[in-house]
């Protein structure tokens, strides 16, 4: 039996596992959207089917003489800034790694709305369902990373897990009363200084403006327009509802045009 030559370390708060190959710090592996990836700094990221295959890719790199290197910092342009927290604090709720698209923006709005119902405040942009997301517990002030896929429930069960929320939170018996108190903050209409869409017509206009900017490669404009979708708002539940309806209407209209 072949001896395993790699050691996978403990996952960090951003979801990366350090990997050592024969005592050499070879890089990291991580899972994103159903696939695993191996990263050796200074070399291309490689995709794998599972964590062991990802670690094996790092073993192969070490065997062929590759070693981690620190690449020169890439120039920062509007096209790269809008995808992450590297922009300005004004854009802190943009998605840190997901492609900026209408579908991802609507998913972000839906996740943000559900977090408000569950007593959580996101502290960064929506990273996707299976990536750790930095957020704050409204019940006690705890800050840390949770997985949206755990909070939304799985396989048709909408019960967030774990029931205890996180270590050190208030007793489970007090959760319901605390969430009822927080629910009083939510509204059906946006009262923010910067208007957020809460009607179908407004949602259609917002999506059209973003897509037009993306089609024209006006990435900074797209990021600015996207703020109306991803920023916190007391009417986040209604905003998510109208955005989903608007996206469905827009998608159906495009399909009908193609079929004509």
Short mmCIF file of the C-alpha atoms (twelve columns), coordinates in Angstrom:
data_MODEL
# 
_entry.id   MODEL 
# 
loop_
_atom_site.group_PDB 
_atom_site.id 
_atom_site.type_symbol 
_atom_site.label_atom_id 
_atom_site.label_alt_id 
_atom_site.label_comp_id 
_atom_site.label_asym_id 
_atom_site.label_seq_id 
_atom_site.Cartn_x 
_atom_site.Cartn_y 
_atom_site.Cartn_z 
_atom_site.pdbx_PDB_model_num 
ATOM 1   C CA . UNK A 1   0.000   0.000  0.000   1 
ATOM 2   C CA . UNK A 2   1.384   3.397  -0.983  1 
ATOM 3   C CA . UNK A 3   2.216   5.676  1.943   1 
ATOM 4   C CA . UNK A 4   0.268   8.927  1.984   1 
ATOM 5   C CA . UNK A 5   2.761   11.711 1.410   1 
ATOM 6   C CA . UNK A 6   0.631   14.708 2.255   1 
ATOM 7   C CA . UNK A 7   -0.894  16.112 5.420   1 
ATOM 8   C CA . UNK A 8   -4.037  18.253 5.245   1 
ATOM 9   C CA . UNK A 9   -4.187  20.825 8.018   1 
ATOM 10  C CA . UNK A 10  -7.090  22.520 9.752   1 
ATOM 11  C CA . UNK A 11  -9.400  24.674 7.646   1 
ATOM 12  C CA . UNK A 12  -8.941  28.421 8.149   1 
ATOM 13  C CA . UNK A 13  -11.832 30.854 8.501   1 
ATOM 14  C CA . UNK A 14  -11.957 31.434 4.747   1 
ATOM 15  C CA . UNK A 15  -12.277 27.738 3.925   1 
ATOM 16  C CA . UNK A 16  -8.690  26.921 2.864   1 
ATOM 17  C CA . UNK A 17  -6.838  23.830 4.101   1 
ATOM 18  C CA . UNK A 18  -3.012  24.050 4.217   1 
ATOM 19  C CA . UNK A 19  -1.233  21.045 2.754   1 
ATOM 20  C CA . UNK A 20  2.261   19.784 3.530   1 
ATOM 21  C CA . UNK A 21  4.034   17.374 1.191   1 
ATOM 22  C CA . UNK A 22  7.029   15.621 2.791   1 
ATOM 23  C CA . UNK A 23  7.247   18.474 5.337   1 
ATOM 24  C CA . UNK A 24  7.117   21.105 2.537   1 
ATOM 25  C CA . UNK A 25  4.345   23.696 2.788   1 
ATOM 26  C CA . UNK A 26  3.058   23.050 -0.717  1 
ATOM 27  C CA . UNK A 27  -0.036  25.255 -0.787  1 
ATOM 28  C CA . UNK A 28  -3.722  24.935 0.020   1 
ATOM 29  C CA . UNK A 29  -6.835  23.103 -1.107  1 
ATOM 30  C CA . UNK A 30  -10.409 24.368 -0.881  1 
ATOM 31  C CA . UNK A 31  -13.921 23.462 -1.939  1 
ATOM 32  C CA . UNK A 32  -15.985 25.870 -3.993  1 
ATOM 33  C CA . UNK A 33  -19.400 25.253 -5.578  1 
ATOM 34  C CA . UNK A 34  -19.145 21.466 -5.570  1 
ATOM 35  C CA . UNK A 35  -15.540 21.096 -6.758  1 
ATOM 36  C CA . UNK A 36  -12.153 21.031 -5.025  1 
ATOM 37  C CA . UNK A 37  -9.176  23.167 -6.031  1 
ATOM 38  C CA . UNK A 38  -5.449  22.960 -5.353  1 
ATOM 39  C CA . UNK A 39  -3.476  26.177 -5.076  1 
ATOM 40  C CA . UNK A 40  0.301   26.461 -4.998  1 
ATOM 41  C CA . UNK A 41  1.195   30.173 -4.740  1 
ATOM 42  C CA . UNK A 42  2.670   31.425 -7.983  1 
ATOM 43  C CA . UNK A 43  1.208   28.569 -10.052 1 
ATOM 44  C CA . UNK A 44  -2.153  27.978 -11.801 1 
ATOM 45  C CA . UNK A 45  -5.051  26.762 -9.669  1 
ATOM 46  C CA . UNK A 46  -6.047  23.183 -10.509 1 
ATOM 47  C CA . UNK A 47  -9.454  21.554 -10.181 1 
ATOM 48  C CA . UNK A 48  -10.123 18.128 -8.653  1 
ATOM 49  C CA . UNK A 49  -13.061 15.856 -7.818  1 
ATOM 50  C CA . UNK A 50  -12.371 15.595 -4.077  1 
ATOM 51  C CA . UNK A 51  -9.996  16.794 -1.372  1 
ATOM 52  C CA . UNK A 52  -7.577  13.877 -1.698  1 
ATOM 53  C CA . UNK A 53  -7.261  14.351 -5.448  1 
ATOM 54  C CA . UNK A 54  -6.646  18.059 -4.849  1 
ATOM 55  C CA . UNK A 55  -3.893  17.265 -2.354  1 
ATOM 56  C CA . UNK A 56  -2.431  14.744 -4.817  1 
ATOM 57  C CA . UNK A 57  -2.109  17.545 -7.383  1 
ATOM 58  C CA . UNK A 58  0.142   19.401 -4.947  1 
ATOM 59  C CA . UNK A 59  2.180   16.220 -4.436  1 
ATOM 60  C CA . UNK A 60  2.663   15.986 -8.212  1 
ATOM 61  C CA . UNK A 61  3.810   19.601 -8.362  1 
ATOM 62  C CA . UNK A 62  6.374   19.051 -5.610  1 
ATOM 63  C CA . UNK A 63  7.610   15.908 -7.380  1 
ATOM 64  C CA . UNK A 64  8.205   17.826 -10.583 1 
ATOM 65  C CA . UNK A 65  10.236  20.417 -8.712  1 
ATOM 66  C CA . UNK A 66  7.671   23.189 -8.289  1 
ATOM 67  C CA . UNK A 67  7.698   25.238 -5.114  1 
ATOM 68  C CA . UNK A 68  5.404   28.019 -3.862  1 
ATOM 69  C CA . UNK A 69  6.412   31.483 -5.018  1 
ATOM 70  C CA . UNK A 70  5.009   34.898 -4.223  1 
ATOM 71  C CA . UNK A 71  3.793   36.469 -7.474  1 
ATOM 72  C CA . UNK A 72  4.083   40.182 -8.128  1 
ATOM 73  C CA . UNK A 73  0.884   42.032 -7.212  1 
ATOM 74  C CA . UNK A 74  -1.480  42.331 -10.144 1 
ATOM 75  C CA . UNK A 75  -2.530  45.805 -11.250 1 
ATOM 76  C CA . UNK A 76  -5.857  46.823 -9.740  1 
ATOM 77  C CA . UNK A 77  -8.413  47.855 -12.340 1 
ATOM 78  C CA . UNK A 78  -12.150 48.497 -12.134 1 
ATOM 79  C CA . UNK A 79  -12.738 45.118 -13.802 1 
ATOM 80  C CA . UNK A 80  -11.001 43.264 -10.956 1 
ATOM 81  C CA . UNK A 81  -12.050 45.486 -8.079  1 
ATOM 82  C CA . UNK A 82  -15.780 45.007 -8.439  1 
ATOM 83  C CA . UNK A 83  -15.646 41.279 -7.677  1 
ATOM 84  C CA . UNK A 84  -14.267 41.612 -4.179  1 
ATOM 85  C CA . UNK A 85  -13.707 43.611 -1.077  1 
ATOM 86  C CA . UNK A 86  -10.674 45.193 -2.732  1 
ATOM 87  C CA . UNK A 87  -12.839 48.059 -3.942  1 
ATOM 88  C CA . UNK A 88  -13.842 50.612 -1.335  1 
ATOM 89  C CA . UNK A 89  -15.821 50.266 1.854   1 
ATOM 90  C CA . UNK A 90  -18.829 51.531 -0.078  1 
ATOM 91  C CA . UNK A 91  -18.865 48.263 -2.017  1 
ATOM 92  C CA . UNK A 92  -18.338 45.923 0.931   1 
ATOM 93  C CA . UNK A 93  -21.523 43.987 0.174   1 
ATOM 94  C CA . UNK A 94  -20.547 42.991 -3.354  1 
ATOM 95  C CA . UNK A 95  -19.898 39.299 -3.886  1 
ATOM 96  C CA . UNK A 96  -16.250 38.568 -3.044  1 
ATOM 97  C CA . UNK A 97  -15.648 35.780 -5.554  1 
ATOM 98  C CA . UNK A 98  -18.810 35.047 -7.517  1 
ATOM 99  C CA . UNK A 99  -19.184 36.316 -11.044 1 
ATOM 100 C CA . UNK A 100 -21.179 39.530 -11.159 1 
ATOM 101 C CA . UNK A 101 -24.367 38.409 -12.878 1 
ATOM 102 C CA . UNK A 102 -28.076 39.041 -12.473 1 
ATOM 103 C CA . UNK A 103 -28.684 35.504 -11.192 1 
ATOM 104 C CA . UNK A 104 -25.977 35.762 -8.539  1 
ATOM 105 C CA . UNK A 105 -27.150 39.209 -7.469  1 
ATOM 106 C CA . UNK A 106 -30.706 37.965 -6.971  1 
ATOM 107 C CA . UNK A 107 -29.410 34.988 -4.968  1 
ATOM 108 C CA . UNK A 108 -27.432 37.435 -2.865  1 
ATOM 109 C CA . UNK A 109 -30.548 39.529 -2.199  1 
ATOM 110 C CA . UNK A 110 -32.521 36.414 -1.217  1 
ATOM 111 C CA . UNK A 111 -29.791 35.207 1.128   1 
ATOM 112 C CA . UNK A 112 -29.470 38.638 2.741   1 
ATOM 113 C CA . UNK A 113 -33.225 38.819 3.287   1 
ATOM 114 C CA . UNK A 114 -33.325 35.404 4.911   1 
ATOM 115 C CA . UNK A 115 -30.382 36.288 7.157   1 
ATOM 116 C CA . UNK A 116 -32.341 39.293 8.443   1 
ATOM 117 C CA . UNK A 117 -35.246 36.987 9.305   1 
ATOM 118 C CA . UNK A 118 -32.876 34.650 11.153  1 
ATOM 119 C CA . UNK A 119 -31.159 37.411 13.114  1 
ATOM 120 C CA . UNK A 120 -27.858 37.623 11.221  1 
ATOM 121 C CA . UNK A 121 -26.121 40.595 9.605   1 
ATOM 122 C CA . UNK A 122 -23.672 39.908 6.740   1 
ATOM 123 C CA . UNK A 123 -20.351 41.704 7.129   1 
ATOM 124 C CA . UNK A 124 -19.209 41.035 3.568   1 
ATOM 125 C CA . UNK A 125 -20.696 40.116 0.234   1 
ATOM 126 C CA . UNK A 126 -22.504 36.849 -0.478  1 
ATOM 127 C CA . UNK A 127 -19.833 34.233 -1.344  1 
ATOM 128 C CA . UNK A 128 -22.099 31.394 -2.465  1 
ATOM 129 C CA . UNK A 129 -23.989 28.697 -0.595  1 
ATOM 130 C CA . UNK A 130 -21.054 26.454 0.300   1 
ATOM 131 C CA . UNK A 131 -18.452 29.060 1.244   1 
ATOM 132 C CA . UNK A 132 -17.854 30.530 4.735   1 
ATOM 133 C CA . UNK A 133 -19.581 33.912 5.052   1 
ATOM 134 C CA . UNK A 134 -18.528 36.503 7.621   1 
ATOM 135 C CA . UNK A 135 -21.541 37.679 9.618   1 
ATOM 136 C CA . UNK A 136 -22.688 38.986 12.995  1 
ATOM 137 C CA . UNK A 137 -25.276 37.396 15.280  1 
ATOM 138 C CA . UNK A 138 -27.974 39.960 16.093  1 
ATOM 139 C CA . UNK A 139 -28.935 38.053 19.232  1 
ATOM 140 C CA . UNK A 140 -25.614 38.438 21.047  1 
ATOM 141 C CA . UNK A 141 -23.063 40.265 18.881  1 
ATOM 142 C CA . UNK A 142 -20.872 37.253 18.042  1 
ATOM 143 C CA . UNK A 143 -18.930 37.611 14.780  1 
ATOM 144 C CA . UNK A 144 -17.626 34.760 12.680  1 
ATOM 145 C CA . UNK A 145 -18.052 32.754 9.524   1 
ATOM 146 C CA . UNK A 146 -21.071 30.540 8.830   1 
ATOM 147 C CA . UNK A 147 -22.159 28.600 5.764   1 
ATOM 148 C CA . UNK A 148 -25.309 29.867 4.056   1 
ATOM 149 C CA . UNK A 149 -26.129 26.278 3.053   1 
ATOM 150 C CA . UNK A 150 -26.344 25.413 6.769   1 
ATOM 151 C CA . UNK A 151 -28.434 28.447 7.682   1 
ATOM 152 C CA . UNK A 152 -30.980 28.011 4.895   1 
ATOM 153 C CA . UNK A 153 -31.493 24.302 5.661   1 
ATOM 154 C CA . UNK A 154 -31.083 21.404 3.289   1 
ATOM 155 C CA . UNK A 155 -33.116 18.794 1.404   1 
ATOM 156 C CA . UNK A 156 -36.404 20.614 1.875   1 
ATOM 157 C CA . UNK A 157 -35.872 21.208 5.585   1 
ATOM 158 C CA . UNK A 158 -35.733 24.950 6.237   1 
ATOM 159 C CA . UNK A 159 -34.473 24.552 9.811   1 
ATOM 160 C CA . UNK A 160 -31.131 26.368 10.228  1 
ATOM 161 C CA . UNK A 161 -28.286 24.336 11.724  1 
ATOM 162 C CA . UNK A 162 -27.026 24.137 14.324  1 
ATOM 163 C CA . UNK A 163 -30.033 25.022 16.464  1 
ATOM 164 C CA . UNK A 164 -27.640 26.585 18.996  1 
ATOM 165 C CA . UNK A 165 -26.490 29.074 16.291  1 
ATOM 166 C CA . UNK A 166 -22.897 29.251 17.563  1 
ATOM 167 C CA . UNK A 167 -20.934 28.665 20.796  1 
ATOM 168 C CA . UNK A 168 -21.827 31.192 23.493  1 
ATOM 169 C CA . UNK A 169 -25.095 32.430 21.976  1 
ATOM 170 C CA . UNK A 170 -28.131 33.128 24.139  1 
ATOM 171 C CA . UNK A 171 -30.154 30.052 25.205  1 
ATOM 172 C CA . UNK A 172 -32.166 28.351 22.450  1 
ATOM 173 C CA . UNK A 173 -35.345 28.921 24.491  1 
ATOM 174 C CA . UNK A 174 -34.831 32.703 24.115  1 
ATOM 175 C CA . UNK A 175 -34.281 32.704 20.356  1 
ATOM 176 C CA . UNK A 176 -37.927 33.039 19.294  1 
ATOM 177 C CA . UNK A 177 -38.634 36.087 21.474  1 
ATOM 178 C CA . UNK A 178 -35.428 37.784 20.328  1 
ATOM 179 C CA . UNK A 179 -36.244 37.204 16.662  1 
ATOM 180 C CA . UNK A 180 -39.773 38.570 17.141  1 
ATOM 181 C CA . UNK A 181 -38.242 41.753 18.562  1 
ATOM 182 C CA . UNK A 182 -35.896 42.068 15.581  1 
ATOM 183 C CA . UNK A 183 -38.789 41.480 13.172  1 
ATOM 184 C CA . UNK A 184 -40.208 44.868 14.179  1 
ATOM 185 C CA . UNK A 185 -37.295 46.492 12.322  1 
ATOM 186 C CA . UNK A 186 -38.327 45.018 8.974   1 
ATOM 187 C CA . UNK A 187 -40.613 46.882 6.586   1 
ATOM 188 C CA . UNK A 188 -42.453 46.334 3.303   1 
ATOM 189 C CA . UNK A 189 -41.303 49.616 1.779   1 
ATOM 190 C CA . UNK A 190 -37.795 51.008 1.495   1 
ATOM 191 C CA . UNK A 191 -37.222 54.126 3.588   1 
ATOM 192 C CA . UNK A 192 -33.496 54.338 2.914   1 
ATOM 193 C CA . UNK A 193 -31.805 57.487 1.619   1 
ATOM 194 C CA . UNK A 194 -30.650 55.458 -1.374  1 
ATOM 195 C CA . UNK A 195 -33.752 53.860 -2.881  1 
ATOM 196 C CA . UNK A 196 -33.853 50.063 -3.138  1 
ATOM 197 C CA . UNK A 197 -36.319 48.290 -5.471  1 
ATOM 198 C CA . UNK A 198 -39.481 47.040 -3.787  1 
ATOM 199 C CA . UNK A 199 -41.773 47.044 -6.840  1 
ATOM 200 C CA . UNK A 200 -41.559 44.876 -9.954  1 
ATOM 201 C CA . UNK A 201 -41.067 47.893 -12.200 1 
ATOM 202 C CA . UNK A 202 -38.184 49.134 -10.037 1 
ATOM 203 C CA . UNK A 203 -36.604 45.678 -9.985  1 
ATOM 204 C CA . UNK A 204 -36.861 45.356 -13.771 1 
ATOM 205 C CA . UNK A 205 -35.212 48.767 -14.186 1 
ATOM 206 C CA . UNK A 206 -32.415 47.840 -11.774 1 
ATOM 207 C CA . UNK A 207 -31.684 44.539 -13.512 1 
ATOM 208 C CA . UNK A 208 -31.782 46.163 -16.949 1 
ATOM 209 C CA . UNK A 209 -29.327 48.890 -15.873 1 
ATOM 210 C CA . UNK A 210 -26.889 46.319 -14.457 1 
ATOM 211 C CA . UNK A 211 -27.049 44.071 -17.518 1 
ATOM 212 C CA . UNK A 212 -26.598 47.011 -19.890 1 
ATOM 213 C CA . UNK A 213 -23.508 48.080 -17.959 1 
ATOM 214 C CA . UNK A 214 -22.112 44.535 -17.994 1 
ATOM 215 C CA . UNK A 215 -22.770 44.157 -21.727 1 
ATOM 216 C CA . UNK A 216 -20.866 47.392 -22.326 1 
ATOM 217 C CA . UNK A 217 -18.039 46.312 -19.981 1 
ATOM 218 C CA . UNK A 218 -18.788 49.338 -17.796 1 
ATOM 219 C CA . UNK A 219 -17.900 47.306 -14.719 1 
ATOM 220 C CA . UNK A 220 -17.754 50.150 -12.218 1 
ATOM 221 C CA . UNK A 221 -21.190 51.343 -13.303 1 
ATOM 222 C CA . UNK A 222 -22.483 47.792 -12.909 1 
ATOM 223 C CA . UNK A 223 -21.062 47.701 -9.388  1 
ATOM 224 C CA . UNK A 224 -22.712 51.000 -8.499  1 
ATOM 225 C CA . UNK A 225 -26.089 49.845 -9.828  1 
ATOM 226 C CA . UNK A 226 -25.699 46.550 -7.950  1 
ATOM 227 C CA . UNK A 227 -25.607 48.328 -4.618  1 
ATOM 228 C CA . UNK A 228 -29.371 48.809 -4.779  1 
ATOM 229 C CA . UNK A 229 -29.704 45.022 -4.724  1 
ATOM 230 C CA . UNK A 230 -27.087 43.949 -2.179  1 
ATOM 231 C CA . UNK A 231 -27.024 46.762 0.391   1 
ATOM 232 C CA . UNK A 232 -28.847 46.250 3.720   1 
ATOM 233 C CA . UNK A 233 -32.442 47.491 3.681   1 
ATOM 234 C CA . UNK A 234 -35.372 47.122 6.116   1 
ATOM 235 C CA . UNK A 235 -37.458 45.973 3.144   1 
ATOM 236 C CA . UNK A 236 -34.980 43.242 2.134   1 
ATOM 237 C CA . UNK A 237 -37.661 40.517 2.126   1 
ATOM 238 C CA . UNK A 238 -39.915 42.369 -0.286  1 
ATOM 239 C CA . UNK A 239 -36.888 43.417 -2.360  1 
ATOM 240 C CA . UNK A 240 -35.841 39.783 -2.740  1 
ATOM 241 C CA . UNK A 241 -39.371 38.777 -3.754  1 
ATOM 242 C CA . UNK A 242 -39.693 41.412 -6.491  1 
ATOM 243 C CA . UNK A 243 -36.168 40.800 -7.766  1 
ATOM 244 C CA . UNK A 244 -36.871 37.074 -8.174  1 
ATOM 245 C CA . UNK A 245 -40.139 37.844 -9.958  1 
ATOM 246 C CA . UNK A 246 -38.418 40.417 -12.182 1 
ATOM 247 C CA . UNK A 247 -35.585 38.026 -13.056 1 
ATOM 248 C CA . UNK A 248 -38.098 35.300 -13.950 1 
ATOM 249 C CA . UNK A 249 -40.081 37.713 -16.119 1 
ATOM 250 C CA . UNK A 250 -36.909 38.919 -17.817 1 
ATOM 251 C CA . UNK A 251 -35.668 35.370 -18.436 1 
ATOM 252 C CA . UNK A 252 -39.010 34.284 -19.917 1 
ATOM 253 C CA . UNK A 253 -39.120 37.332 -22.174 1 
ATOM 254 C CA . UNK A 254 -35.666 36.544 -23.547 1 
ATOM 255 C CA . UNK A 255 -36.672 32.914 -24.178 1 
ATOM 256 C CA . UNK A 256 -39.774 34.033 -26.058 1 
ATOM 257 C CA . UNK A 257 -37.668 36.322 -28.248 1 
ATOM 258 C CA . UNK A 258 -35.326 33.478 -29.148 1 
ATOM 259 C CA . UNK A 259 -38.256 31.210 -30.014 1 
ATOM 260 C CA . UNK A 260 -39.892 33.717 -32.370 1 
# 
